[in-house]
Coordinates of C-alpha atoms and ligand atoms in Angstrom, one line a residue:
M1 CA 7.3 -20.5 18.1
A2 CA 6.1 -17.8 20.5
D3 CA 3.7 -14.9 20.5
H4 CA 5.6 -12.5 22.8
A5 CA 9.2 -13.2 23.6
M6 CA 11.9 -15.8 22.9
V7 CA 15.2 -16.9 24.3
V8 CA 17.7 -19.2 22.4
S9 CA 20.8 -20.3 24.1
A10 CA 23.2 -23.3 24.3
H11 CA 21.5 -24.9 27.4
P12 CA 17.9 -25.6 28.2
M13 CA 18.3 -24.5 31.9
A14 CA 19.9 -21.2 30.8
T15 CA 17.1 -20.7 28.3
A16 CA 14.5 -21.5 31.0
I17 CA 16.1 -19.0 33.4
G18 CA 15.9 -16.3 30.6
V19 CA 12.3 -17.0 29.9
A20 CA 11.4 -16.8 33.7
V21 CA 13.2 -13.4 33.9
L22 CA 11.1 -12.1 30.9
R23 CA 7.9 -13.5 32.5
D24 CA 8.8 -11.7 35.7
G25 CA 8.8 -8.3 34.0
G26 CA 12.5 -8.3 33.0
N27 CA 13.4 -7.1 29.5
A28 CA 15.8 -8.5 26.9
V29 CA 18.8 -7.0 28.7
D30 CA 17.8 -8.6 32.1
A31 CA 17.3 -11.9 30.3
A32 CA 20.7 -11.7 28.6
V33 CA 22.4 -11.0 31.8
A34 CA 20.7 -13.9 33.7
V35 CA 21.3 -16.3 30.8
H36 CA 25.0 -15.4 30.7
W37 CA 25.4 -16.0 34.5
A38 CA 23.5 -19.3 34.1
L39 CA 25.7 -20.4 31.1
A40 CA 28.8 -19.8 33.3
V41 CA 27.5 -22.6 35.4
T42 CA 25.7 -25.0 33.1
S43 CA 28.2 -24.7 30.2
P44 CA 31.6 -24.1 31.7
W45 CA 33.2 -25.2 28.5
A46 CA 32.3 -21.8 27.0
G47 CA 29.9 -20.0 29.3
N48 CA 32.0 -17.9 31.6
I49 CA 33.0 -15.3 34.0
G50 CA 36.7 -15.9 33.1
G51 CA 36.3 -14.8 29.5
G52 CA 34.8 -12.0 27.5
G53 CA 32.5 -11.3 24.5
F54 CA 30.6 -8.9 22.4
L55 CA 27.0 -7.9 22.3
V56 CA 24.7 -6.0 19.9
L57 CA 21.6 -4.5 21.4
R58 CA 18.6 -3.1 19.5
Q59 CA 16.0 -1.2 21.5
A60 CA 12.4 -1.4 20.5
D61 CA 12.6 2.2 19.2
G62 CA 15.3 1.2 16.7
R63 CA 18.3 2.6 18.5
S64 CA 21.3 0.2 18.5
L65 CA 24.6 -0.1 20.3
A66 CA 27.4 -2.6 20.7
L67 CA 29.1 -3.6 23.9
D68 CA 32.7 -4.7 23.8
F69 CA 33.7 -6.8 26.8
R70 CA 36.6 -8.5 25.1
E71 CA 39.6 -9.6 27.2
T72 CA 42.7 -7.4 27.2
A73 CA 46.4 -8.4 27.2
P74 CA 47.9 -8.0 30.7
A75 CA 50.2 -5.0 31.2
A76 CA 53.2 -7.3 31.4
A77 CA 52.4 -8.9 27.9
T78 CA 55.1 -8.4 25.3
H79 CA 55.2 -8.4 21.5
D80 CA 57.2 -11.6 21.3
M81 CA 55.9 -13.4 24.3
F82 CA 54.8 -16.4 22.2
I83 CA 58.1 -16.8 20.3
G84 CA 60.1 -19.7 21.5
K85 CA 63.9 -20.0 21.9
D86 CA 64.1 -21.4 18.3
G87 CA 62.6 -18.1 17.1
R88 CA 59.3 -19.6 16.1
A89 CA 55.8 -19.1 17.5
D90 CA 55.0 -21.6 20.1
P91 CA 51.2 -22.5 20.1
D92 CA 51.6 -24.5 23.3
I93 CA 52.1 -21.3 25.3
S94 CA 49.6 -19.1 23.4
E95 CA 46.8 -21.8 23.5
L96 CA 47.3 -23.4 26.9
G97 CA 48.0 -22.5 30.5
A98 CA 48.5 -19.2 32.3
L99 CA 50.3 -17.2 29.6
S100 CA 47.3 -17.7 27.3
C101 CA 44.9 -15.9 29.6
G102 CA 43.7 -12.4 28.8
V103 CA 42.2 -10.2 31.5
P104 CA 38.6 -11.3 31.7
G105 CA 35.8 -8.9 30.6
S106 CA 32.6 -10.8 31.2
V107 CA 31.7 -9.6 34.7
A108 CA 32.4 -5.9 33.9
G109 CA 30.4 -6.3 30.6
L110 CA 27.4 -7.8 32.3
F111 CA 27.3 -4.9 34.9
A112 CA 27.7 -2.3 32.1
L113 CA 24.9 -3.9 30.2
H114 CA 22.7 -4.1 33.3
D115 CA 23.5 -0.5 34.2
S116 CA 22.3 0.6 30.7
L117 CA 18.8 -0.7 30.5
G118 CA 18.4 -3.5 33.1
R119 CA 15.1 -3.4 35.0
L120 CA 15.2 -6.2 37.6
P121 CA 17.8 -6.1 40.4
M122 CA 21.1 -7.8 39.6
A123 CA 20.7 -10.1 42.6
R124 CA 17.5 -11.5 41.0
L125 CA 19.4 -12.2 37.8
I126 CA 22.4 -13.9 39.3
Q127 CA 20.6 -15.9 42.0
P128 CA 19.5 -18.8 39.6
A129 CA 23.1 -19.3 38.6
I130 CA 24.2 -19.4 42.2
E131 CA 21.6 -22.1 43.0
L132 CA 22.6 -24.1 39.9
A133 CA 26.3 -24.0 40.9
R134 CA 25.5 -25.0 44.5
H135 CA 22.9 -27.7 43.8
G136 CA 24.6 -29.0 40.7
C137 CA 23.9 -29.6 37.1
V138 CA 23.3 -33.1 35.6
L139 CA 25.7 -33.8 32.7
S140 CA 24.3 -34.6 29.3
P141 CA 26.1 -37.1 27.0
L142 CA 27.8 -34.3 25.1
E143 CA 28.8 -32.4 28.3
A144 CA 30.3 -35.6 29.9
K145 CA 32.2 -36.3 26.7
D146 CA 33.6 -32.8 26.4
L147 CA 34.5 -32.6 30.0
N148 CA 36.3 -36.0 29.9
G149 CA 38.1 -34.7 26.7
C150 CA 39.4 -31.7 28.6
L151 CA 40.2 -33.3 31.9
R152 CA 43.9 -33.7 31.1
K153 CA 44.4 -30.1 30.3
L154 CA 42.3 -29.0 33.4
R155 CA 44.6 -31.1 35.6
L156 CA 47.8 -30.1 33.9
Y157 CA 47.3 -26.3 33.8
S158 CA 45.4 -25.7 37.1
S159 CA 47.4 -25.6 40.3
R160 CA 44.6 -26.8 42.7
P161 CA 41.9 -29.5 42.6
N162 CA 38.6 -28.2 41.4
A163 CA 35.0 -29.1 40.5
F164 CA 36.0 -30.5 37.1
T165 CA 38.8 -32.7 38.3
A166 CA 36.7 -34.2 41.1
K167 CA 36.3 -37.4 39.1
D168 CA 38.7 -39.3 36.9
R169 CA 35.9 -40.0 34.4
W170 CA 32.5 -38.3 34.2
Q171 CA 29.5 -40.4 33.3
V172 CA 26.2 -39.2 31.7
G173 CA 23.8 -38.3 34.5
D174 CA 26.6 -37.4 37.0
T175 CA 26.0 -34.1 38.8
L176 CA 28.6 -31.4 38.5
F177 CA 28.6 -29.4 41.8
Q178 CA 30.5 -26.1 41.7
P179 CA 30.5 -24.7 45.3
E180 CA 33.6 -22.5 44.8
L181 CA 32.0 -20.9 41.7
A182 CA 28.8 -20.4 43.8
N183 CA 30.8 -18.5 46.4
T184 CA 32.5 -16.4 43.7
L185 CA 29.1 -15.6 42.2
E186 CA 27.8 -14.6 45.7
R187 CA 30.7 -12.2 46.1
I188 CA 29.8 -10.7 42.7
R189 CA 26.1 -10.5 43.7
D190 CA 27.0 -8.8 47.0
L191 CA 29.9 -6.5 45.9
G192 CA 29.2 -5.9 42.2
P193 CA 32.2 -5.8 39.8
D194 CA 34.5 -5.5 42.9
G195 CA 33.4 -9.0 43.8
F196 CA 35.5 -10.1 40.8
Y197 CA 38.0 -7.4 40.0
R198 CA 39.1 -6.6 43.5
G199 CA 39.2 -8.4 46.9
E200 CA 39.0 -12.1 47.4
T201 CA 38.3 -13.2 43.8
A202 CA 41.0 -10.9 42.3
R203 CA 43.5 -12.2 44.9
A204 CA 42.6 -15.8 43.9
I205 CA 43.2 -15.0 40.2
V206 CA 46.6 -13.3 41.0
A207 CA 47.6 -16.2 43.2
E208 CA 46.7 -18.7 40.5
M209 CA 48.8 -16.6 38.0
D210 CA 51.7 -16.6 40.5
R211 CA 51.6 -20.4 40.9
T212 CA 51.3 -21.1 37.2
G213 CA 53.5 -18.4 35.6
G214 CA 50.8 -16.1 34.3
L215 CA 50.8 -12.4 33.9
I216 CA 47.5 -11.0 35.0
S217 CA 48.0 -8.6 38.0
A218 CA 45.8 -7.0 40.5
Q219 CA 46.2 -3.7 38.5
D220 CA 45.1 -5.4 35.3
L221 CA 42.0 -6.6 37.0
A222 CA 41.2 -3.3 38.7
G223 CA 41.7 -1.5 35.5
Y224 CA 39.6 -3.5 33.2
T225 CA 36.8 -1.5 31.4
P226 CA 34.2 -2.6 28.8
V227 CA 33.5 -0.2 26.0
W228 CA 30.2 0.8 24.3
R229 CA 30.8 1.2 20.6
P230 CA 28.7 2.3 17.6
V231 CA 27.5 -0.7 15.6
V232 CA 28.5 -1.4 12.0
K233 CA 25.6 -1.3 9.6
G234 CA 25.0 -2.3 6.0
R235 CA 22.2 -3.4 3.7
Y236 CA 21.5 -6.8 2.3
R237 CA 18.6 -7.0 -0.2
D238 CA 15.7 -5.4 1.7
T239 CA 17.2 -5.8 5.1
E240 CA 19.4 -3.6 7.3
V241 CA 22.2 -5.6 9.0
I242 CA 23.5 -4.4 12.3
S243 CA 26.6 -6.1 13.7
M244 CA 29.8 -5.9 15.8
P245 CA 32.6 -3.4 15.0
P246 CA 36.3 -4.0 15.7
P247 CA 38.0 -5.4 17.7
S248 CA 35.9 -8.1 16.3
S249 CA 36.3 -8.6 12.6
G250 CA 33.1 -10.6 12.5
G251 CA 30.6 -7.8 11.7
V252 CA 32.7 -6.2 9.0
L253 CA 33.5 -9.5 7.3
L254 CA 29.8 -10.4 7.4
L255 CA 28.9 -7.1 5.8
Q256 CA 31.6 -7.4 3.1
M257 CA 30.4 -10.9 2.3
L258 CA 26.8 -9.9 2.1
E259 CA 27.6 -6.9 -0.1
G260 CA 29.6 -9.3 -2.3
M261 CA 26.5 -11.4 -2.9
E262 CA 24.4 -8.5 -4.0
G263 CA 25.5 -8.9 -7.6
M264 CA 24.0 -12.4 -7.8
D265 CA 20.5 -13.6 -7.9
V266 CA 21.0 -16.3 -5.3
R267 CA 17.3 -17.3 -5.2
R268 CA 17.6 -18.2 -8.9
S269 CA 21.0 -19.8 -8.7
G270 CA 19.7 -22.0 -5.9
W271 CA 20.6 -23.2 -2.4
Q272 CA 24.0 -24.9 -2.1
T273 CA 24.5 -25.3 -5.9
A274 CA 27.9 -25.0 -7.4
P275 CA 27.4 -21.4 -8.8
T276 CA 26.1 -20.1 -5.4
I277 CA 28.8 -21.8 -3.4
H278 CA 31.5 -20.6 -5.8
R279 CA 30.4 -17.0 -5.4
M280 CA 30.1 -17.4 -1.6
V281 CA 33.6 -18.9 -1.4
E282 CA 35.1 -16.1 -3.6
V283 CA 33.7 -13.4 -1.4
E284 CA 34.7 -15.3 1.8
R285 CA 38.3 -15.7 0.7
R286 CA 38.7 -12.0 -0.2
A287 CA 37.1 -10.9 3.1
F288 CA 39.4 -13.1 5.1
A289 CA 42.5 -11.9 3.2
D290 CA 41.6 -8.4 4.3
R291 CA 41.2 -9.7 7.9
S292 CA 44.8 -10.9 7.9
V293 CA 46.2 -7.4 7.4
H294 CA 43.7 -4.7 8.2
F295 CA 42.1 -5.7 11.5
G296 CA 43.2 -5.2 15.1
D297 CA 42.2 -3.4 18.3
P298 CA 41.0 0.1 17.0
C299 CA 42.7 1.7 20.0
F300 CA 46.0 0.6 18.7
T301 CA 45.6 0.4 14.9
E302 CA 43.5 2.2 12.4
V303 CA 40.9 -0.3 11.0
P304 CA 39.6 1.2 7.7
V305 CA 36.0 0.1 8.4
A306 CA 34.4 2.6 6.0
G307 CA 36.8 1.7 3.2
L308 CA 36.4 -2.0 3.7
L309 CA 32.7 -1.6 3.5
S310 CA 32.4 0.8 0.6
D311 CA 30.5 -0.5 -2.4
Q312 CA 33.2 0.6 -4.7
Y313 CA 36.0 -1.2 -2.8
I314 CA 34.0 -4.5 -2.6
A315 CA 33.2 -4.2 -6.3
E316 CA 37.0 -3.7 -7.0
R317 CA 37.8 -6.7 -4.8
L318 CA 35.5 -8.8 -7.0
A319 CA 36.7 -7.4 -10.3
D320 CA 38.7 -10.5 -11.0
F321 CA 35.9 -12.9 -10.0
D322 CA 35.5 -15.6 -12.7
P323 CA 32.2 -17.4 -12.5
E324 CA 33.8 -20.5 -13.9
R325 CA 37.1 -20.6 -12.1
A326 CA 38.3 -20.5 -8.5
T327 CA 40.8 -17.8 -7.7
P328 CA 43.7 -19.5 -5.9
S329 CA 44.2 -17.8 -2.5
T330 CA 47.9 -17.4 -3.4
R331 CA 46.7 -14.9 -5.9
I332 CA 44.6 -13.0 -3.4
L333 CA 46.3 -10.4 -1.2
A334 CA 44.6 -8.1 1.2
G335 CA 43.1 -5.1 -0.7
E336 CA 43.9 -1.5 -0.1
P337 CA 40.7 0.1 1.1
P338 CA 40.5 3.8 1.2
V339 CA 41.7 4.9 4.6
E340 CA 39.4 6.8 6.8
H341 CA 39.8 -24.3 19.4
E342 CA 36.9 -23.2 19.2
Q343 CA 34.5 -22.6 22.0
T344 CA 32.3 -19.7 22.3
T345 CA 28.5 -19.5 22.9
H346 CA 25.8 -17.3 21.6
I347 CA 22.5 -16.0 23.1
S348 CA 19.7 -14.4 21.0
I349 CA 16.8 -12.8 22.9
V350 CA 13.7 -10.8 22.0
D351 CA 11.4 -9.5 24.7
A352 CA 7.7 -8.6 24.5
E353 CA 8.4 -4.9 23.9
G354 CA 10.6 -5.7 20.9
N355 CA 14.0 -5.1 22.5
A356 CA 16.6 -7.5 21.1
V357 CA 20.0 -8.7 22.4
S358 CA 22.5 -10.7 20.4
C359 CA 25.4 -11.7 22.5
T360 CA 28.4 -13.9 21.8
T361 CA 30.8 -14.8 24.7
T362 CA 33.8 -16.9 24.8
L363 CA 36.7 -18.6 26.6
N364 CA 38.2 -19.2 23.1
G365 CA 39.1 -22.9 23.4
M366 CA 36.9 -25.5 25.1
Y367 CA 37.4 -24.9 28.8
G368 CA 39.7 -22.0 27.8
S369 CA 43.3 -22.2 29.0
G370 CA 42.6 -25.2 31.2
V371 CA 43.5 -22.9 34.2
V372 CA 40.8 -23.1 36.9
V373 CA 41.3 -20.3 39.4
G374 CA 42.2 -22.1 42.7
G375 CA 39.5 -21.7 45.3
A376 CA 37.3 -19.5 43.0
G377 CA 36.1 -22.3 40.7
F378 CA 36.0 -20.8 37.3
V379 CA 38.0 -21.4 34.1
L380 CA 40.2 -18.6 32.6
N381 CA 40.2 -18.0 28.8
N382 CA 43.0 -18.7 26.4
E383 CA 42.2 -15.6 24.3
M384 CA 45.8 -14.5 24.0
D385 CA 46.0 -17.0 21.1
D386 CA 43.7 -14.7 19.1
F387 CA 46.7 -12.3 18.8
S388 CA 49.1 -12.9 15.9
A389 CA 52.1 -14.5 17.7
A390 CA 54.2 -13.6 14.6
P391 CA 53.2 -12.4 11.1
G392 CA 51.8 -15.1 9.0
V393 CA 51.8 -17.8 11.7
P394 CA 48.3 -19.4 12.0
N395 CA 46.6 -19.5 15.3
N396 CA 44.3 -22.3 16.6
Y397 CA 41.7 -21.5 13.9
G398 CA 44.3 -21.4 11.1
L399 CA 43.9 -17.6 11.0
T400 CA 47.0 -15.6 10.2
G401 CA 47.5 -11.9 11.0
G402 CA 50.1 -9.2 11.0
E403 CA 51.4 -6.3 13.0
A404 CA 47.9 -4.8 13.4
N405 CA 47.0 -7.7 15.7
S406 CA 50.4 -8.2 17.5
V407 CA 50.5 -8.5 21.3
A408 CA 50.8 -5.3 23.2
P409 CA 50.0 -4.5 26.9
G410 CA 46.3 -3.6 27.4
K411 CA 45.4 -4.4 23.8
R412 CA 42.3 -6.3 22.8
M413 CA 43.0 -9.4 20.6
L414 CA 41.2 -9.6 17.3
S415 CA 38.0 -11.6 17.2
S416 CA 35.7 -13.1 14.6
M417 CA 32.5 -12.9 16.7
A418 CA 29.5 -11.5 14.9
P419 CA 26.5 -10.9 17.1
T420 CA 24.0 -9.5 14.6
I421 CA 20.5 -8.1 14.3
L422 CA 18.6 -7.5 11.1
E423 CA 15.8 -5.1 10.4
R424 CA 13.3 -5.1 7.6
N425 CA 11.2 -2.0 6.9
G426 CA 12.6 -0.4 10.0
E427 CA 11.3 -3.2 12.2
L428 CA 13.1 -6.0 14.0
F429 CA 13.5 -9.0 11.7
M430 CA 16.2 -11.4 12.9
V431 CA 18.6 -11.8 15.8
L432 CA 21.5 -14.3 15.4
G433 CA 25.1 -15.2 16.1
S434 CA 27.3 -18.2 16.5
P435 CA 30.4 -19.6 18.2
G436 CA 33.1 -21.2 16.0
G437 CA 36.1 -18.8 15.8
S438 CA 36.9 -18.1 12.2
T439 CA 33.7 -19.9 11.1
I440 CA 31.5 -17.4 12.9
P441 CA 31.1 -14.8 10.1
T442 CA 30.6 -17.5 7.5
S443 CA 28.0 -19.4 9.6
V444 CA 26.0 -16.2 10.2
F445 CA 26.4 -15.3 6.5
Q446 CA 24.9 -18.6 5.4
V447 CA 22.0 -18.4 7.8
I448 CA 21.1 -14.9 6.6
L449 CA 21.2 -16.1 3.0
N450 CA 19.0 -19.1 3.9
V451 CA 16.3 -16.8 5.2
V452 CA 16.6 -13.8 3.0
D453 CA 17.3 -15.5 -0.3
H454 CA 16.1 -19.0 0.1
G455 CA 13.0 -18.3 2.1
M456 CA 13.7 -20.7 4.9
G457 CA 12.2 -20.4 8.4
M458 CA 14.5 -19.8 11.3
Q459 CA 14.9 -23.4 12.5
Q460 CA 15.3 -24.7 8.9
A461 CA 17.9 -22.0 8.2
V462 CA 19.9 -23.0 11.3
N463 CA 19.7 -26.7 10.6
A464 CA 20.8 -26.4 7.0
P465 CA 24.3 -27.9 6.5
R466 CA 27.1 -25.4 6.1
F467 CA 30.5 -24.8 4.5
H468 CA 33.3 -22.4 5.2
H469 CA 36.3 -20.8 3.4
Q470 CA 38.8 -18.5 5.1
W471 CA 41.3 -17.6 2.4
L472 CA 44.0 -19.7 4.0
P473 CA 44.1 -22.7 4.0
D474 CA 42.7 -22.5 0.4
T475 CA 40.0 -25.2 1.1
I476 CA 36.3 -25.3 1.3
Q477 CA 35.6 -26.9 4.6
A478 CA 32.2 -28.6 4.3
E479 CA 30.0 -30.4 6.7
V480 CA 29.2 -33.9 5.5
G481 CA 26.2 -33.8 3.3
S482 CA 26.3 -30.0 2.8
I483 CA 27.0 -30.1 -0.9
A484 CA 25.5 -32.5 -3.4
K485 CA 27.9 -34.7 -5.3
Q486 CA 27.4 -33.2 -8.7
D487 CA 27.9 -29.7 -7.3
S488 CA 31.1 -30.6 -5.5
L489 CA 32.4 -32.2 -8.6
R490 CA 31.7 -29.1 -10.6
L491 CA 33.4 -27.0 -7.9
V492 CA 36.5 -29.2 -8.1
H493 CA 36.5 -28.7 -11.9
M494 CA 36.4 -25.0 -11.3
G495 CA 39.6 -25.3 -9.2
H496 CA 38.2 -25.5 -5.6
H497 CA 39.6 -27.8 -3.0
F498 CA 37.5 -29.6 -0.4
K499 CA 37.9 -30.9 3.1
A500 CA 35.1 -32.6 5.1
R501 CA 34.9 -31.3 8.7
R502 CA 33.0 -31.6 11.9
P503 CA 29.9 -29.4 12.5
L504 CA 30.4 -25.8 11.7
G505 CA 29.2 -23.2 14.1
R506 CA 26.3 -23.4 16.5
V507 CA 23.9 -20.7 15.5
D508 CA 21.1 -19.5 17.9
A509 CA 18.6 -17.2 16.3
V510 CA 15.2 -15.6 16.5
L511 CA 13.1 -14.6 13.5
V512 CA 10.1 -12.2 13.5
R513 CA 7.7 -13.8 11.1
P514 CA 5.3 -11.8 8.9
D515 CA 2.4 -12.7 11.3
G516 CA 4.4 -11.2 14.2
K517 CA 5.1 -14.5 15.8
L518 CA 8.7 -15.3 16.9
E519 CA 10.4 -18.4 15.6
G520 CA 13.4 -19.6 17.5
G521 CA 16.2 -21.5 15.7
A522 CA 18.3 -23.5 18.2
D523 CA 21.3 -25.3 16.6
P524 CA 21.0 -29.1 16.6
R525 CA 24.8 -29.3 16.3
G526 CA 24.8 -28.7 20.0
E527 CA 22.2 -29.1 22.8
D528 CA 20.8 -25.6 22.2
H529 CA 17.3 -24.7 23.2
A530 CA 14.7 -22.2 22.1
R531 CA 11.8 -21.3 24.3
G532 CA 9.3 -18.4 24.4
Y533 CA 5.9 -17.5 25.5
Ligands
LIG601 N1 38.0 -16.6 20.3 C1 37.4 -16.6 19.1 C2 37.1 -15.3 18.6 O1 37.1 -14.3 19.3 O2 36.9 -15.1 17.4

């Protein structure tokens, strides 16, 4: 709980760095930039300079904008590059190694963000990350376990020894020193985006691609540009929901799902009861069916956002909703709206002036492609797997897609990230988002319902167990203990299928309470940390 400002991120050191920036006179943008640089060091499984992300910004005066720093396909990428000799999509090459790497967007994104509203000098914001990389970070139990779990891929797909492969087995309490990453961050500090997209770092990336058979070229790097986009907006009950537009599907799916819940008195039907879950699953499966057909990079395909979000369309989509029976996903196709491995990390920040930043950034899989840029010390993403390798072939998250999300040079791959901000009565109300690939929109959806309908506080809403449905596979994936036995039995009788699964999402969030205090919600599914002043 804090009176003035709050930072919630996946790592206590990154959170502390963000709070120090705010105390130093920085605003939410400065803090977000500093926290992102810090996470690239403290949390290299997802925090990154070799990946990309999305951000929603709401200024204290109510204006909002979205920043798209999603990776792009290299110019040499081709439509069928992930189809093997047998004519089938080959997940080994789309998920691992050099061909899975998109052109990174994070560094350009952070500079674009800082250029917009940043107050403190960039050197001040990046320096703490440089110190951490040089002086080392002590590994927690989860970090040691995850790093050990990824060592094989980091060895197999990187052409040079690197900080991560320095040991055969990492122990809790070991210090991870990243001197090459510190040098790369210093080049960025001194040269700006050119410290990454041109010169020594760019040469290291291209050399790594040459050694490992990747496609990213010097021209791809020099040509990368982040894009400011208008946010997508919708209402839920008495709140205004502001989220990320395509090329992420996350914001639109979230708004579709929330609109689909308007017809139900969720407060009365109760938290995690069979009727509530049934309705949530039915709106989720219809939204994800739309995702499989209508979504892609808006520069390459027309995404009918307004149609997908129109009240009439969503009502039509739910016209066959039966309160007593599950609709099998085989009976649900994408609608026809009127035309007009999962590792990601989220930051939610509110500053003392009321500016808010909601930022989700990713390498896609844990430690991304497994390719560490030789001599430059950072992991490259495996975001190319977010394209549809072939129509109907599921990616790492089990998501299918069609031509709208096929590979093409320079195209942004479809995402599910949903950095989101809510207003109530025109004032800032909540800032939230999550990692988790396809489970991002549904995790954010549930946390919003927990607060708006079920009256929970921020931490309680984040802690509450979650479930997920994404149309295909036609299964409710549920955290252990998330649904009481009598409710799951009733849902099975209604025709639903269940699968228990590991923790869903890792939501980091801030709530503005009625008394004006800020309540952080840091997800206990990770080692996330909220701190304010
Ligand atoms: N890489 C996960 C996503 O963008 O949805």
